[in-house]
GROMACS .gro file of C-alpha atoms in nm:
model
  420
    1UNK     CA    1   0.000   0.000   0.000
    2UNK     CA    2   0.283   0.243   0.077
    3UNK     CA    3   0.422   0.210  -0.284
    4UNK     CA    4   0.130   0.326  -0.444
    5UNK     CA    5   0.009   0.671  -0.552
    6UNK     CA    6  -0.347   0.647  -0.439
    7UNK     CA    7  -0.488   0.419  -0.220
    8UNK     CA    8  -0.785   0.408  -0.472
    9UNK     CA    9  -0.520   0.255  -0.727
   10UNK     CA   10  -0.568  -0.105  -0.561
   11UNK     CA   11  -0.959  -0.079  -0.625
   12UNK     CA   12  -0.880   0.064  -0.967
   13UNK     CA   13  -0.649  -0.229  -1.023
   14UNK     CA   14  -0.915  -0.482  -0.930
   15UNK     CA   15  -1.161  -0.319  -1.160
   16UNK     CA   16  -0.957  -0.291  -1.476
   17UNK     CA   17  -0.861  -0.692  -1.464
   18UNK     CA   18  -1.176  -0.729  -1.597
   19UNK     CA   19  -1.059  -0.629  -1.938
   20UNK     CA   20  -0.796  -0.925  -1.888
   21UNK     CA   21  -0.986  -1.264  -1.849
   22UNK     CA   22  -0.751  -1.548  -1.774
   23UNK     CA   23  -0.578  -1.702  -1.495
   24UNK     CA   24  -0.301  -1.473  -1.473
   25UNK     CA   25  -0.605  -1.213  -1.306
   26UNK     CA   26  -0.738  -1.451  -1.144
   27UNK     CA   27  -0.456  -1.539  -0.968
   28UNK     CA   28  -0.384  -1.142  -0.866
   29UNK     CA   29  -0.722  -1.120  -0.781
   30UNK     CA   30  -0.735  -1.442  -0.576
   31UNK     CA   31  -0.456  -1.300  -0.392
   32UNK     CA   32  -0.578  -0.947  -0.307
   33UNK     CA   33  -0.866  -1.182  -0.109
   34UNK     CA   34  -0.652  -1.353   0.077
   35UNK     CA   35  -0.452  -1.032   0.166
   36UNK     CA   36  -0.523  -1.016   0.534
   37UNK     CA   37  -0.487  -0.648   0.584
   38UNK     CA   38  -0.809  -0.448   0.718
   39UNK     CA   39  -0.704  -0.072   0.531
   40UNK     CA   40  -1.006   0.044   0.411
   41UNK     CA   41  -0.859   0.035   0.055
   42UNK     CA   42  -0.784  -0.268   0.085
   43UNK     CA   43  -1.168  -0.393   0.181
   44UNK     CA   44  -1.306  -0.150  -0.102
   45UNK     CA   45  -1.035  -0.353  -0.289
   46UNK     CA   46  -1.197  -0.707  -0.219
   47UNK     CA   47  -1.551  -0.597  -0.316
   48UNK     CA   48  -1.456  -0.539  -0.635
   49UNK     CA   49  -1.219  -0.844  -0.642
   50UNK     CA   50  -1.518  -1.032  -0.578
   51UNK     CA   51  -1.746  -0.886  -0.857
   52UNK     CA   52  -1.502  -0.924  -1.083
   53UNK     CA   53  -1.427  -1.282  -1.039
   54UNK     CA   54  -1.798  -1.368  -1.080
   55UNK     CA   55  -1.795  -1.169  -1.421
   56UNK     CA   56  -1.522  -1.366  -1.483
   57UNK     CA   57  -1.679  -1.689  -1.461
   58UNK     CA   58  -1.373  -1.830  -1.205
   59UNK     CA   59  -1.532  -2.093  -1.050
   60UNK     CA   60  -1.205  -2.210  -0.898
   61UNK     CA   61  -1.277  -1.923  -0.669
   62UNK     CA   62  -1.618  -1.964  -0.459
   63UNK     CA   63  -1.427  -2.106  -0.148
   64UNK     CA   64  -1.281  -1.810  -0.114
   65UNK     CA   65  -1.573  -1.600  -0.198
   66UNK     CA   66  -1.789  -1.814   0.028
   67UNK     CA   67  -1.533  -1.733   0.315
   68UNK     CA   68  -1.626  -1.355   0.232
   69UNK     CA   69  -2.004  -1.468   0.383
   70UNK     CA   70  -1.827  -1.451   0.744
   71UNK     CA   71  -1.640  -1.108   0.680
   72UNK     CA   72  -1.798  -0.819   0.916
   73UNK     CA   73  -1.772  -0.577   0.642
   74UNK     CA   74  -2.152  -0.595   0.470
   75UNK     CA   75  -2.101  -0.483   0.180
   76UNK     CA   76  -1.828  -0.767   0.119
   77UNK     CA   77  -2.073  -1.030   0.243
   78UNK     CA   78  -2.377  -0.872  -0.036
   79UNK     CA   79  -2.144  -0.911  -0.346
   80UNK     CA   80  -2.009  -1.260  -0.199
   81UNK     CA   81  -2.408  -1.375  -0.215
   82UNK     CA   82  -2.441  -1.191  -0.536
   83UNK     CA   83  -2.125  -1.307  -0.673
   84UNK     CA   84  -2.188  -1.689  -0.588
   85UNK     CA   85  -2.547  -1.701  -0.753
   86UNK     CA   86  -2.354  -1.558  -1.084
   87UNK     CA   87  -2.122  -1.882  -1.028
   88UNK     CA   88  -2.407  -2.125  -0.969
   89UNK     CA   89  -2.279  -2.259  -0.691
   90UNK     CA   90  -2.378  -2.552  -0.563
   91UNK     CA   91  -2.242  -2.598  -0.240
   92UNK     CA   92  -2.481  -2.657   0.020
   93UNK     CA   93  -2.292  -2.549   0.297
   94UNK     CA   94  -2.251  -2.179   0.130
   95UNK     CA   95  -2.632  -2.196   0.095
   96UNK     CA   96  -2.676  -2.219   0.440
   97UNK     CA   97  -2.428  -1.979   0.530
   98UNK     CA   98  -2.677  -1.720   0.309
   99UNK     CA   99  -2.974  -1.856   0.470
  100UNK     CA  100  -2.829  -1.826   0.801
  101UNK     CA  101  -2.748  -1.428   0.757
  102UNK     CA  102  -3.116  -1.363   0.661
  103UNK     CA  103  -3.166  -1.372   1.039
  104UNK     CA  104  -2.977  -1.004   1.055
  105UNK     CA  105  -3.136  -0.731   0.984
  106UNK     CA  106  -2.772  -0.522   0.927
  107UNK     CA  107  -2.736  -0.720   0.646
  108UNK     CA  108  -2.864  -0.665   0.274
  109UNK     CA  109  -3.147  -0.910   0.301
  110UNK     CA  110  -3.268  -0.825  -0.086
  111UNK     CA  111  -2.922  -0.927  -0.265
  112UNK     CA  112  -2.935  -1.251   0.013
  113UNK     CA  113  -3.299  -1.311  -0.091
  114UNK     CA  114  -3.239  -1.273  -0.478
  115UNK     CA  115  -2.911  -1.459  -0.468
  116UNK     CA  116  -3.108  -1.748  -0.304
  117UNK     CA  117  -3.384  -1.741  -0.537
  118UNK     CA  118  -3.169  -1.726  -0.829
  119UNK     CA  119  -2.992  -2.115  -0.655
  120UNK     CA  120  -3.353  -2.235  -0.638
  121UNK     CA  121  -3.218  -2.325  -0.272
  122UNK     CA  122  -3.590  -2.423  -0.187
  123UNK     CA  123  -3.447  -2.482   0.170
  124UNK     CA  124  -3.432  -2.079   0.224
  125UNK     CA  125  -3.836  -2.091   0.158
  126UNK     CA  126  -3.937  -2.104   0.568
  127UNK     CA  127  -3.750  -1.810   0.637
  128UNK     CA  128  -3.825  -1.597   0.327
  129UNK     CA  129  -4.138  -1.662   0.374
  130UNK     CA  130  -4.133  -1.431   0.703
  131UNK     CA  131  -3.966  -1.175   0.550
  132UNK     CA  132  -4.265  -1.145   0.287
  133UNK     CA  133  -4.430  -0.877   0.557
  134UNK     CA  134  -4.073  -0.685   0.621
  135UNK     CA  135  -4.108  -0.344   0.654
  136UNK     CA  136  -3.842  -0.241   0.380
  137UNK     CA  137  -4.024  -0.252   0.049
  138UNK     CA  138  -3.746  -0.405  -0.122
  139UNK     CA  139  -3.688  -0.669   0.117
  140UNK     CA  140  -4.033  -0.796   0.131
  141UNK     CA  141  -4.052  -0.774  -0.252
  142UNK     CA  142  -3.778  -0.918  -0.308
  143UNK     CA  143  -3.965  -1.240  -0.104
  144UNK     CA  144  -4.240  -1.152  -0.276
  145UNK     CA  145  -4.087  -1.245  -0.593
  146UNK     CA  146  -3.855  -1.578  -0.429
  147UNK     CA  147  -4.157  -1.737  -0.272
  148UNK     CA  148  -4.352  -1.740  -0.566
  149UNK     CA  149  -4.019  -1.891  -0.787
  150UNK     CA  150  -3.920  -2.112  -0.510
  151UNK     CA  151  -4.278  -2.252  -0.455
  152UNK     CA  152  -4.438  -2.190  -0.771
  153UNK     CA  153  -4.732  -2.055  -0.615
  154UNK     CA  154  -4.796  -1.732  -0.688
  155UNK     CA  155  -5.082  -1.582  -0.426
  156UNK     CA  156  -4.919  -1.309  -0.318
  157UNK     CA  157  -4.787  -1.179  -0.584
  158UNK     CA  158  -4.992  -0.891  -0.700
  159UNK     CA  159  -4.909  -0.742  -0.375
  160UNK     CA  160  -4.579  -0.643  -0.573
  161UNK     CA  161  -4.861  -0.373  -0.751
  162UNK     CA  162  -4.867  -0.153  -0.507
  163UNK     CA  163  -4.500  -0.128  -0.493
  164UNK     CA  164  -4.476  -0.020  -0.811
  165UNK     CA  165  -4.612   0.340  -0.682
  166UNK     CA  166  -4.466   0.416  -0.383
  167UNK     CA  167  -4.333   0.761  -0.325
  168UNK     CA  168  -3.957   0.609  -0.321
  169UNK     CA  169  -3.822   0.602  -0.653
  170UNK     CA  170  -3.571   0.297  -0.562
  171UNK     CA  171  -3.837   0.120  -0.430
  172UNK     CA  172  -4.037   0.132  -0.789
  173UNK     CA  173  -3.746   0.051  -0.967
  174UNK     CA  174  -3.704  -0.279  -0.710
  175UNK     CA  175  -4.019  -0.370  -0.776
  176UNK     CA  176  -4.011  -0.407  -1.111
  177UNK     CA  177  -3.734  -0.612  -1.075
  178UNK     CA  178  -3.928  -0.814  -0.869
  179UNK     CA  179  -4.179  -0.810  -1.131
  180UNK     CA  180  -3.945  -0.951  -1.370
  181UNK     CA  181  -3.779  -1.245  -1.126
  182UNK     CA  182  -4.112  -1.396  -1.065
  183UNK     CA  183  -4.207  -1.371  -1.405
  184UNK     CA  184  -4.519  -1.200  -1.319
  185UNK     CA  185  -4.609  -1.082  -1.668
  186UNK     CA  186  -4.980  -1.035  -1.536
  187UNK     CA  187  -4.879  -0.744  -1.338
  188UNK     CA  188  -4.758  -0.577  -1.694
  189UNK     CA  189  -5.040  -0.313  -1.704
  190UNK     CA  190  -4.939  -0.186  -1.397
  191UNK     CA  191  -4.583  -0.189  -1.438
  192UNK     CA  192  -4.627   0.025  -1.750
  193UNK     CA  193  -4.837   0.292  -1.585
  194UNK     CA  194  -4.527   0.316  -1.295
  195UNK     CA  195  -4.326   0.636  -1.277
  196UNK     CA  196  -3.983   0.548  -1.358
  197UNK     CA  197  -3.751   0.581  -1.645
  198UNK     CA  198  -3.914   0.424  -1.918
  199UNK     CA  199  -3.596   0.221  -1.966
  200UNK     CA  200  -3.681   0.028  -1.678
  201UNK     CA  201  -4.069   0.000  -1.785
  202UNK     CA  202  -3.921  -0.081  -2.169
  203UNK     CA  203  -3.724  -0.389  -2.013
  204UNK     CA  204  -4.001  -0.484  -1.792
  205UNK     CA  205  -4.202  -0.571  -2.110
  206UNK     CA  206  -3.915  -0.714  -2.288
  207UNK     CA  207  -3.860  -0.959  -2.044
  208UNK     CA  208  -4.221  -1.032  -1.911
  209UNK     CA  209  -4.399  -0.987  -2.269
  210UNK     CA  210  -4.650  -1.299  -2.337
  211UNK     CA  211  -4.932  -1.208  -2.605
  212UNK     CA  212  -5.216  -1.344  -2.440
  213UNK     CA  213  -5.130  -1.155  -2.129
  214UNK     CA  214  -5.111  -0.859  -2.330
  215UNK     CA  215  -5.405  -0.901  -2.502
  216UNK     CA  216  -5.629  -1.021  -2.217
  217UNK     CA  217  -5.521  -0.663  -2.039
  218UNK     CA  218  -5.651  -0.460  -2.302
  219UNK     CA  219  -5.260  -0.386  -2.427
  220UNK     CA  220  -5.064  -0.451  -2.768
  221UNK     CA  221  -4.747  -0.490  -2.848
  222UNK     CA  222  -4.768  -0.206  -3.089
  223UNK     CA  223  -4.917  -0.028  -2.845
  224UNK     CA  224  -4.761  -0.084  -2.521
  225UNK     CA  225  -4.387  -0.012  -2.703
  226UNK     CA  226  -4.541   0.348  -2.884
  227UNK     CA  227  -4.702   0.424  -2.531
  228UNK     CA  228  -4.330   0.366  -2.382
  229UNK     CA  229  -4.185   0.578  -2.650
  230UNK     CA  230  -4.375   0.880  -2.618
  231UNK     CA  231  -4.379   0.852  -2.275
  232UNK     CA  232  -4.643   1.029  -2.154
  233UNK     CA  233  -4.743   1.165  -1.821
  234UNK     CA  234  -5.091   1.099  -1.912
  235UNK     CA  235  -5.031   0.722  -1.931
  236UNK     CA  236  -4.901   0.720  -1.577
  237UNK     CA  237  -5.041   0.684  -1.222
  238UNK     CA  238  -4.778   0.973  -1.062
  239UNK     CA  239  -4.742   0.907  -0.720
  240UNK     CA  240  -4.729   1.333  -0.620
  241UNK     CA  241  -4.909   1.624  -0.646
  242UNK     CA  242  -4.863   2.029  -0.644
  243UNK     CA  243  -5.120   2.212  -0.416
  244UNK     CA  244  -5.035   2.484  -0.610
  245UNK     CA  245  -4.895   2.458  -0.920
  246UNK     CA  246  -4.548   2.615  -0.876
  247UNK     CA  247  -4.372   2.904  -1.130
  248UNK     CA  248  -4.198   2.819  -1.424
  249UNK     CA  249  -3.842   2.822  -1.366
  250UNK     CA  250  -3.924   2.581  -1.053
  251UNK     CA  251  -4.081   2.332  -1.271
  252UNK     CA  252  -3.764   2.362  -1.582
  253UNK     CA  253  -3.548   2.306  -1.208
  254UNK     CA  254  -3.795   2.010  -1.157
  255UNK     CA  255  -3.729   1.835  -1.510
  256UNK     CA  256  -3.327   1.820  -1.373
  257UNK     CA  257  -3.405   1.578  -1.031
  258UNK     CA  258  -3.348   1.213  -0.989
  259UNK     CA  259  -3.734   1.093  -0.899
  260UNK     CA  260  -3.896   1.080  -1.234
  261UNK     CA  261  -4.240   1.062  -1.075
  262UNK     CA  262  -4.139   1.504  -0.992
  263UNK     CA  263  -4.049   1.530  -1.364
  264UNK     CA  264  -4.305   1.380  -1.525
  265UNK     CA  265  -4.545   1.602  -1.293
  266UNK     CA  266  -4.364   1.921  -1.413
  267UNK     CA  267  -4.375   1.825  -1.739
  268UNK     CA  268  -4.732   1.782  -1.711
  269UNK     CA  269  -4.789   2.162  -1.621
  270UNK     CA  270  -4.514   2.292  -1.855
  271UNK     CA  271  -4.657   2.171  -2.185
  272UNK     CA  272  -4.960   2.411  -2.147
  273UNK     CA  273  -4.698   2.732  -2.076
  274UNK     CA  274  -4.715   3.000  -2.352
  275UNK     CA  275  -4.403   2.924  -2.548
  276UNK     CA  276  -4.261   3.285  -2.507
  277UNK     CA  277  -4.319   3.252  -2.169
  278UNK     CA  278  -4.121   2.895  -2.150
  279UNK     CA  279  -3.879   2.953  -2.378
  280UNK     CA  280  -3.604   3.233  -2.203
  281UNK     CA  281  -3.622   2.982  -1.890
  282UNK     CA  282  -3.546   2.690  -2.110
  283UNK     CA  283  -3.289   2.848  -2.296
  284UNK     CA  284  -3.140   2.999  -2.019
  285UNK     CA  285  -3.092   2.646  -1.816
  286UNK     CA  286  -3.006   2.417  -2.143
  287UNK     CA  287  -2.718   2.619  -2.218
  288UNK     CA  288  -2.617   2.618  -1.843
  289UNK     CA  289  -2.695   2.251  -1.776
  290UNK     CA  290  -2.958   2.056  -1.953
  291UNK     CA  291  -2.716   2.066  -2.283
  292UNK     CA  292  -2.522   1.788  -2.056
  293UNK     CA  293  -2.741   1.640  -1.819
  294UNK     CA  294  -2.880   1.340  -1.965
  295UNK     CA  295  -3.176   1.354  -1.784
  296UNK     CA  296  -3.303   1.657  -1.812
  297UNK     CA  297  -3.192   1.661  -2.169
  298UNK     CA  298  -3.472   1.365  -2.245
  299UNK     CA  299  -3.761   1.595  -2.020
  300UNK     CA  300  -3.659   1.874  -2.282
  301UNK     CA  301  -3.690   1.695  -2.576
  302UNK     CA  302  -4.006   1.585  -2.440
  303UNK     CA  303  -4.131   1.904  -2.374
  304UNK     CA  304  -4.007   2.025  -2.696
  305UNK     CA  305  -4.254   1.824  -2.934
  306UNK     CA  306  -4.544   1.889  -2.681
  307UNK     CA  307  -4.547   2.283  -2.790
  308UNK     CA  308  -4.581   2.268  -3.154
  309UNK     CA  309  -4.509   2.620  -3.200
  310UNK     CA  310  -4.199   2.800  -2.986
  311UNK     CA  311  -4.258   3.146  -3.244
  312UNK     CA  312  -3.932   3.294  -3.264
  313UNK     CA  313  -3.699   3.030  -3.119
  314UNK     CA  314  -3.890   2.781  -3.340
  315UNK     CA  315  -3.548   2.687  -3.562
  316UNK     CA  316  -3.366   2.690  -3.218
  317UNK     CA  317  -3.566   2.431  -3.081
  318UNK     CA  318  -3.571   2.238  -3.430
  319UNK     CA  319  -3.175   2.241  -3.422
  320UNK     CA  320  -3.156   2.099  -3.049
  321UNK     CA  321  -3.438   1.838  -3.186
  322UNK     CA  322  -3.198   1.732  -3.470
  323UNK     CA  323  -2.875   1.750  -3.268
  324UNK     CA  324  -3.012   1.504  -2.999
  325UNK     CA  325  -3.079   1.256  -3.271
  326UNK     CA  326  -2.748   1.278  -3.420
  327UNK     CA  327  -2.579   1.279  -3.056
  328UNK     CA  328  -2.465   0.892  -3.000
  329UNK     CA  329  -2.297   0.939  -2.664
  330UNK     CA  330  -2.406   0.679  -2.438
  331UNK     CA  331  -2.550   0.843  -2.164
  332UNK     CA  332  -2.794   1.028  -2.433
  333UNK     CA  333  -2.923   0.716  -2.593
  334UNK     CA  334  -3.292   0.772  -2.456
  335UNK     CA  335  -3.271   1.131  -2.595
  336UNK     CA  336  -3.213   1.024  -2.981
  337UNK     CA  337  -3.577   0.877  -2.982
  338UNK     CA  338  -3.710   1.158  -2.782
  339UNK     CA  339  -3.549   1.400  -3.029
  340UNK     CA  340  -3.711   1.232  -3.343
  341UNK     CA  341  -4.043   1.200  -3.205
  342UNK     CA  342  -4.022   1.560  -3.087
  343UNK     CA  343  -3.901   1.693  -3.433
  344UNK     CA  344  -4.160   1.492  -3.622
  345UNK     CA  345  -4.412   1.728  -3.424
  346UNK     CA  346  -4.245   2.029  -3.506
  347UNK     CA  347  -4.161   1.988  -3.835
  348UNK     CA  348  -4.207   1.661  -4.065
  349UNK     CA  349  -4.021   1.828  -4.374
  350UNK     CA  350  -3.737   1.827  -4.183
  351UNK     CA  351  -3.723   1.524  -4.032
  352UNK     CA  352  -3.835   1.296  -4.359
  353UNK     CA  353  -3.472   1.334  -4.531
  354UNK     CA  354  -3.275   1.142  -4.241
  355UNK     CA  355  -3.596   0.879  -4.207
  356UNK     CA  356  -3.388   0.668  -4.420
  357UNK     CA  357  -3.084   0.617  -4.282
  358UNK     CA  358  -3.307   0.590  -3.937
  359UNK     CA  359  -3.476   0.308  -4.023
  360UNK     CA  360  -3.172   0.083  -4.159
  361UNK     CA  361  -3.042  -0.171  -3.884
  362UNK     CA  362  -2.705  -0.133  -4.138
  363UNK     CA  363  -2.661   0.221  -4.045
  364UNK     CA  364  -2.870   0.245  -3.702
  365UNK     CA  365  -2.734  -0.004  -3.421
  366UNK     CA  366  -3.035   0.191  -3.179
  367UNK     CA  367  -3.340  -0.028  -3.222
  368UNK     CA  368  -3.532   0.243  -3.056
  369UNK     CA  369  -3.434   0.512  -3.294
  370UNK     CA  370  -3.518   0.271  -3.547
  371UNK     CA  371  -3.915   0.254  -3.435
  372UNK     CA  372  -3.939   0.592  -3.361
  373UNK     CA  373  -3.849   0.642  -3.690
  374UNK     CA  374  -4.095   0.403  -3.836
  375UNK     CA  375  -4.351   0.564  -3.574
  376UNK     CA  376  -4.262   0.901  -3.762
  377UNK     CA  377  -4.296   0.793  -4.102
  378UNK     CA  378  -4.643   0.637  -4.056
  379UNK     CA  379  -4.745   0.989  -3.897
  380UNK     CA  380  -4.637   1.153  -4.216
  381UNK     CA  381  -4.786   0.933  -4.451
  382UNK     CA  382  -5.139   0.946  -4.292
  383UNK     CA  383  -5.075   1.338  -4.297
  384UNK     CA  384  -4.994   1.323  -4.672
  385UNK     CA  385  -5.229   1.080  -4.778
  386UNK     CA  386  -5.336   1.133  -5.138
  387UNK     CA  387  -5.113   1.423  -5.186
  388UNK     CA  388  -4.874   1.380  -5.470
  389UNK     CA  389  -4.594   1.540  -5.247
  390UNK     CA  390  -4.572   1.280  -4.970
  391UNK     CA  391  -4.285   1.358  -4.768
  392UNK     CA  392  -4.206   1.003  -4.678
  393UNK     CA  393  -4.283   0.684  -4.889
  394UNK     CA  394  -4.173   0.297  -4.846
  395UNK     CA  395  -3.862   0.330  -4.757
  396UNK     CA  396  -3.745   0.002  -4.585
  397UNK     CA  397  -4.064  -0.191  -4.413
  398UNK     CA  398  -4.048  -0.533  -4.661
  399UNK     CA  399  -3.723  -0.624  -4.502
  400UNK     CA  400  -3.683  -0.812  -4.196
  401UNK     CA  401  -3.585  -0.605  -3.882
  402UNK     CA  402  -3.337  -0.818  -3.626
  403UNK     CA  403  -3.564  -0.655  -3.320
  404UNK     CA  404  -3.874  -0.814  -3.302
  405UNK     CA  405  -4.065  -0.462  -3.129
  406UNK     CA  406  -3.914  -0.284  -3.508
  407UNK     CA  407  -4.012  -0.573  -3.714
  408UNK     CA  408  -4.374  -0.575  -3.531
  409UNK     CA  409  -4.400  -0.236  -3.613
  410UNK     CA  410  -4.302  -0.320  -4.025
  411UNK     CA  411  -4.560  -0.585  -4.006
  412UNK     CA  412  -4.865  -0.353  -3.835
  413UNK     CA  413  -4.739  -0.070  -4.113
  414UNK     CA  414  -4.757  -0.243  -4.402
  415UNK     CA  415  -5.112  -0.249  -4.479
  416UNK     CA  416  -5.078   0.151  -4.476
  417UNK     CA  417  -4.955   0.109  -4.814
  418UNK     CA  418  -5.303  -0.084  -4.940
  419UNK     CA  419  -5.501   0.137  -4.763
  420UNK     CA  420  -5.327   0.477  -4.910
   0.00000   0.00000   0.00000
């Protein structure tokens, strides 16, 4: 430790072996867990020595990792249970060990309960069974979601509903999860009314999507993946209210926090704000922070196509329309789709000359951006319909999509083309 620089480079270390699968890492990182020094760099150190050696497939190492289920440091013990269900271990002794630390409360009873599940170690059913009433949300969904794998039964399991709007944001996001580890695709509907990113609603219904569920609820494919897209506030429950609707610049501040439930409610006042009004506020805080906030930058772009007319800064708002599309930084993925369903609002003309490119798995790698486009192109064709100057014609729907939400969408477009 005295050699190095930082005493984060040890933790950095352990992270970047990752990037170097083989025994050679495994070794090194074998090592560092046997290292019986108690530095606090050295235990941050071990946590990550531990998630990467799951990642890494080692299964030469769950002895050791197991041993990690007796360390006093938490956090070591929650990746050890997380890191042997990525193993799929099988040693009964380390599945009692787990079952065992359910008992304390100062541990993290959800990664315990999930790791458990995820074994199918039925013999953990008796006690996470009790823990199906805990007072943490995400503990008691998290049983919840084992008890109805482990058993098969699943008769509680649409108490997981009401987690799904809780004024917690971490707690909706666990709960979907949940959702998704029991399989409960009949708790869908409610999932995609729940006030979180829609990246966690779009993976819900990825994962849990079963037609005759869908259609027994009332739902589509189509439509459930267009309702996700646009993203409405009007297609979710929010879980708060204003008891008077703030000013302006509050609600722009609003569209920049972490609880999306506060965003989407801001948004939902904002879109009715005079555009001259909105607009200096908007400006103002894009070009101070929203420009680079990933967040906030996909409530914009929202906002954006839900004012069809911004007067003068009309070709302002265009531009930052067309520049989120064309932005493919990672953290701004979500905002490309926003940006072309917000631009098709605002001006179709515009948007119809990069449709094709949009649409082409060859050129676009973002499936999203790919149905949004397709979503765009069907508005402008039933807006042009019998006009001899369609903006946007067949371009692309007879071949085969590789994302079966895109290639749904071909399919339930194609008979525009009869019809028109």
């Amino acid at each position: 430790m005295e050699q190095l620089d930082s005493s984060s480079d040890l933790y950095m270390a352990a992270s970047h072996l990752i990037n170097f699968p083989g025994q050679p890492s495994e070794r090194a990182l074998l090592e560092l867990l046997g290292n019986s020094d108690s530095r606090q760099a050295v235990r941050l150190a071990k946590r990550k020595a531990v998630e990467v050696l799951a990642r890494l497939g080692c299964g030469a190492a769950q002895g050791i990792i197991g041993d990690c289920l007796l360390s006093e440091d938490h956090y070591l013990v929650e990746n050890a249970a997380w890191a042997l269900q990525q193993l799929e271990c099988r040693d009964a002794a380390l599945h009692q060990s787990m079952v065992a630390l359910l008992a304390d409360p100062a541990q993290n009873r959800r990664v315990l309960i999930q790791s458990l599940a995820g074994l199918g170690v039925s013999q953990a059913l008796p006690m996470i069974q009790q823990l199906q009433d805990d007072q943490n949300p995400g503990v008691s969904g998290a049983a919840l979601a084992a008890v109805a794998k482990l058993s098969g039964s699943n008769q509680r399991i649409s108490e997981l509903a009401d987690h799904f709007f809780l004024p917690n944001q971490m707690d909706r996001q666990s709960a979907i999860q949940d959702a998704i580890d029991a399989s409960a695709s009949e708790l869908l509907p409610q999932i995609l009314r729940s006030p979180v990113s829609p990246v966690f609603r779009m993976r819900a219904l990825g994962l849990l999507l079963q037609a005759h569920n869908l259609e027994d609820s009332g739902l589509s494919l189509v439509g459930s993946v267009e309702s996700l897209l646009w993203d409405s506030p009007a297609n979710l429950d929010l879980v708060h209210r204003y008891d008077e609707v703030p000013d302006n610049l509050f609600l722009v501040n609003e569209l920049f926090g972490t609880d999306f439930s506060r965003c989407y409610l801001a948004l939902s006042h904002l879109k009715f704000v005079p555009s001259d009004k909105l607009w200096p506020i908007l400006d103002q805080r894009w070009r101070e922070e929203a420009y680079n906030d990933y967040g906030a930058n996909y409530f914009f772009l929202k906002l954006f196509g839900s004012i069809q007319y911004w007067g003068e800064a009309q070709l302002m708002v265009e531009d930052l329309c067309e520049s989120a599309i064309h932005n493919r930084r990672p953290q701004f993925q979500k905002s490309r789709p926003a940006g072309i369903l917000a631009l098709v609002q605002l001006n179709q003309k515009r948007l119809a000359s990069l449709i094709p490119d949009l649409i082409d798995a060859e050129k676009e790698s973002n499936w999203e951006c790919r149905y949004a486009a397709l979503v765009a192109q069907e508005m402008m064709l039933k807006a042009n319909a019998g006009s001899s100057d369609c903006l946007c014609r067949d371009l692309g729907l007879t071949g085969t999509d590789p994302h079966r939400f895109v290639q749904a969408k071909k399919i339930s477009m194609q008979s525009l083309f009869v019809d028109l």
